[in-house]
XYZ file of C-alpha atoms in Angstrom:
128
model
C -5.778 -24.240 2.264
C -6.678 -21.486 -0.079
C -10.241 -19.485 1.040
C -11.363 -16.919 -1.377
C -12.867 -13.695 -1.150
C -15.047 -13.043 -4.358
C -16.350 -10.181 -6.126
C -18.677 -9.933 -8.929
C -18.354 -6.608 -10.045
C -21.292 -6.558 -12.403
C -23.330 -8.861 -14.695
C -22.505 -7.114 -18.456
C -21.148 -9.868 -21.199
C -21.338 -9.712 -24.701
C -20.716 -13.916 -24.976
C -24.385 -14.475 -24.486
C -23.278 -18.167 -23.795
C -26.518 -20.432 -23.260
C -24.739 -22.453 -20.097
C -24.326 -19.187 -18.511
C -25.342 -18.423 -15.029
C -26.241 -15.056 -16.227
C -29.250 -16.345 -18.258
C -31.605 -13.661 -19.062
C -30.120 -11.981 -16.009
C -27.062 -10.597 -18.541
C -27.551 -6.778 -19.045
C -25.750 -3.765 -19.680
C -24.034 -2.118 -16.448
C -24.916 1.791 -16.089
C -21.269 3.089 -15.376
C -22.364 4.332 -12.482
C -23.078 1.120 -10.799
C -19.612 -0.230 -12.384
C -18.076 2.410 -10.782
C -19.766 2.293 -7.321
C -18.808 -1.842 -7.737
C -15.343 -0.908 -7.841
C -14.908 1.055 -5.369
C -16.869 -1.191 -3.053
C -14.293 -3.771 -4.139
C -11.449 -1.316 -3.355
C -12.599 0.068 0.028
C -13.268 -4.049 1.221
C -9.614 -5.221 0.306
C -8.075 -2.107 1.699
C -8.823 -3.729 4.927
C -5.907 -5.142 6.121
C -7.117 -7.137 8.842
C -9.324 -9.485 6.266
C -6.108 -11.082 5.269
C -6.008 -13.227 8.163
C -8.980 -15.522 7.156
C -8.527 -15.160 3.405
C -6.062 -15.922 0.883
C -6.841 -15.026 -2.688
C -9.012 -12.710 -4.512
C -11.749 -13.412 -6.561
C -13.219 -11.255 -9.773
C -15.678 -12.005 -11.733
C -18.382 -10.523 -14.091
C -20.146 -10.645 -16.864
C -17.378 -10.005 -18.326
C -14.019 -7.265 -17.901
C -12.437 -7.791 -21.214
C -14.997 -7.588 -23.992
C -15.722 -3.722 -23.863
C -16.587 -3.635 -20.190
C -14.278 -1.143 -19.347
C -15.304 1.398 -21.963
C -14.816 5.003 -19.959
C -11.680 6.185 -19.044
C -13.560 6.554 -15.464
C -14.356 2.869 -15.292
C -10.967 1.696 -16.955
C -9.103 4.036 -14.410
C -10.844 2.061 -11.600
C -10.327 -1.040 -12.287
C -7.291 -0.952 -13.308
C -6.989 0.670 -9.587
C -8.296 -2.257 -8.501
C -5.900 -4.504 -9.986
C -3.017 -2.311 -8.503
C -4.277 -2.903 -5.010
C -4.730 -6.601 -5.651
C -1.353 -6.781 -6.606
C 0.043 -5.338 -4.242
C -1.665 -7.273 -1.276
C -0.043 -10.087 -3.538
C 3.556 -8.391 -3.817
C 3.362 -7.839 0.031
C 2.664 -11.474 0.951
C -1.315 -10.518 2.058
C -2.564 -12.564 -0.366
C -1.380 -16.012 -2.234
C -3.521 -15.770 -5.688
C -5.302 -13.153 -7.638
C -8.262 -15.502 -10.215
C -9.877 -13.210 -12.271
C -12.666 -14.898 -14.408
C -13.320 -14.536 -17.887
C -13.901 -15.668 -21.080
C -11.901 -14.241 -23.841
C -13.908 -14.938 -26.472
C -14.770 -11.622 -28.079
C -12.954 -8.590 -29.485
C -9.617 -6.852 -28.825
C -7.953 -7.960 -25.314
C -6.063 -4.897 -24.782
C -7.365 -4.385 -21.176
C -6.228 -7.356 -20.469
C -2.927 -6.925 -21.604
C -2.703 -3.969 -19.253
C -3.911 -6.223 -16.439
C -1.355 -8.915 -16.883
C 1.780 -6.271 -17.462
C 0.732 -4.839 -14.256
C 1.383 -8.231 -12.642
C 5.020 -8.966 -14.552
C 7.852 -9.642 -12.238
C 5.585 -10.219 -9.082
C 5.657 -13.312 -7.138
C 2.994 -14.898 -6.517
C -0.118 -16.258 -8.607
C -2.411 -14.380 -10.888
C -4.721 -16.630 -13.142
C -7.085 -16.281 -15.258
C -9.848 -18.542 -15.196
C-alpha cells in the first residue's frame, strides 16, 4: 500500500484554469519563498528514517513547468530536488516519484531535464 508524502512547493501557474483549487489564491512566487520551499523539501526527504512509513513522493504547485523555474538559483534547486528524489528511488527508499502538472503552456524544457534525470532508473516516476 502506497502512502505519500506531499509537497506543494508554491502556488504560481500561468493555466489560470477555472476548476482550479488555486482560485483567486494563484499568484506569483517571490523567488525567495521558492527557494526557501525547496530547500524545506530537500532538508525533509534527506531524512532517512521517514522512509519507513512512506513510500512515494509527492510535488505539486502551481505549476513547475510553465516558467516557474525562471532563475538559475531556483532551477538549480529544484532540479536538486529531483536528484535527491531520485536517488531515494534508485536506492530502494522510495517506490514512486508523482510530480503534478499540467503541461499546457509554453516550452517544456525543464521538464525534459527532469525526466532525463530519471532515464535508466528503476522504479516509477509519473507525471500526473
Amino acid at each position: 500500500m502506497s502512502k505519500q508524502m506531499q509537497f506543494e512547493l508554491w502556488q504560481e501557474c500561468n493555466s489560470k484554469c477555472k476548476f482550479c483549487y488555486l482560485g483567486k489564491e494563484n499568484c506569483h512566487t517571490p523567488d525567495e519563498l521558492k527557494l526557501q520551499s525547496l530547500q524545506n523539501a530537500i532538508d525533509k526527504i534527506s531524512d532517512l528514517s521517514i522512509y519507513s512509513e512512506y513510500d512515494t513522493l509527492s510535488y505539486l504547485g502551481g505549476e513547475f513547468f510553465q516558467g516557474q523555474l525562471n532563475t538559475p538559483e531556483i532551477k538549480f534547486k529544484f532540479m536538486e530536488l529531483m536528484d535527491k528524489a531520485c536517488w531515494l528511488l534508485n536506492n530502494d527508499y522510495i517506490d514512486n516519484v508523482w510530480i503534478n502538472a499540467t503541461l499546457t503552456i509554453g516550452n517544456q524544457d525543464d521538464l525534459y531535464a527532469v525526466l532525463r534525470r530519471f532515464e535508466g532508473h528503476k522504479g516509477n516516476l509519473w507525471i500526473l
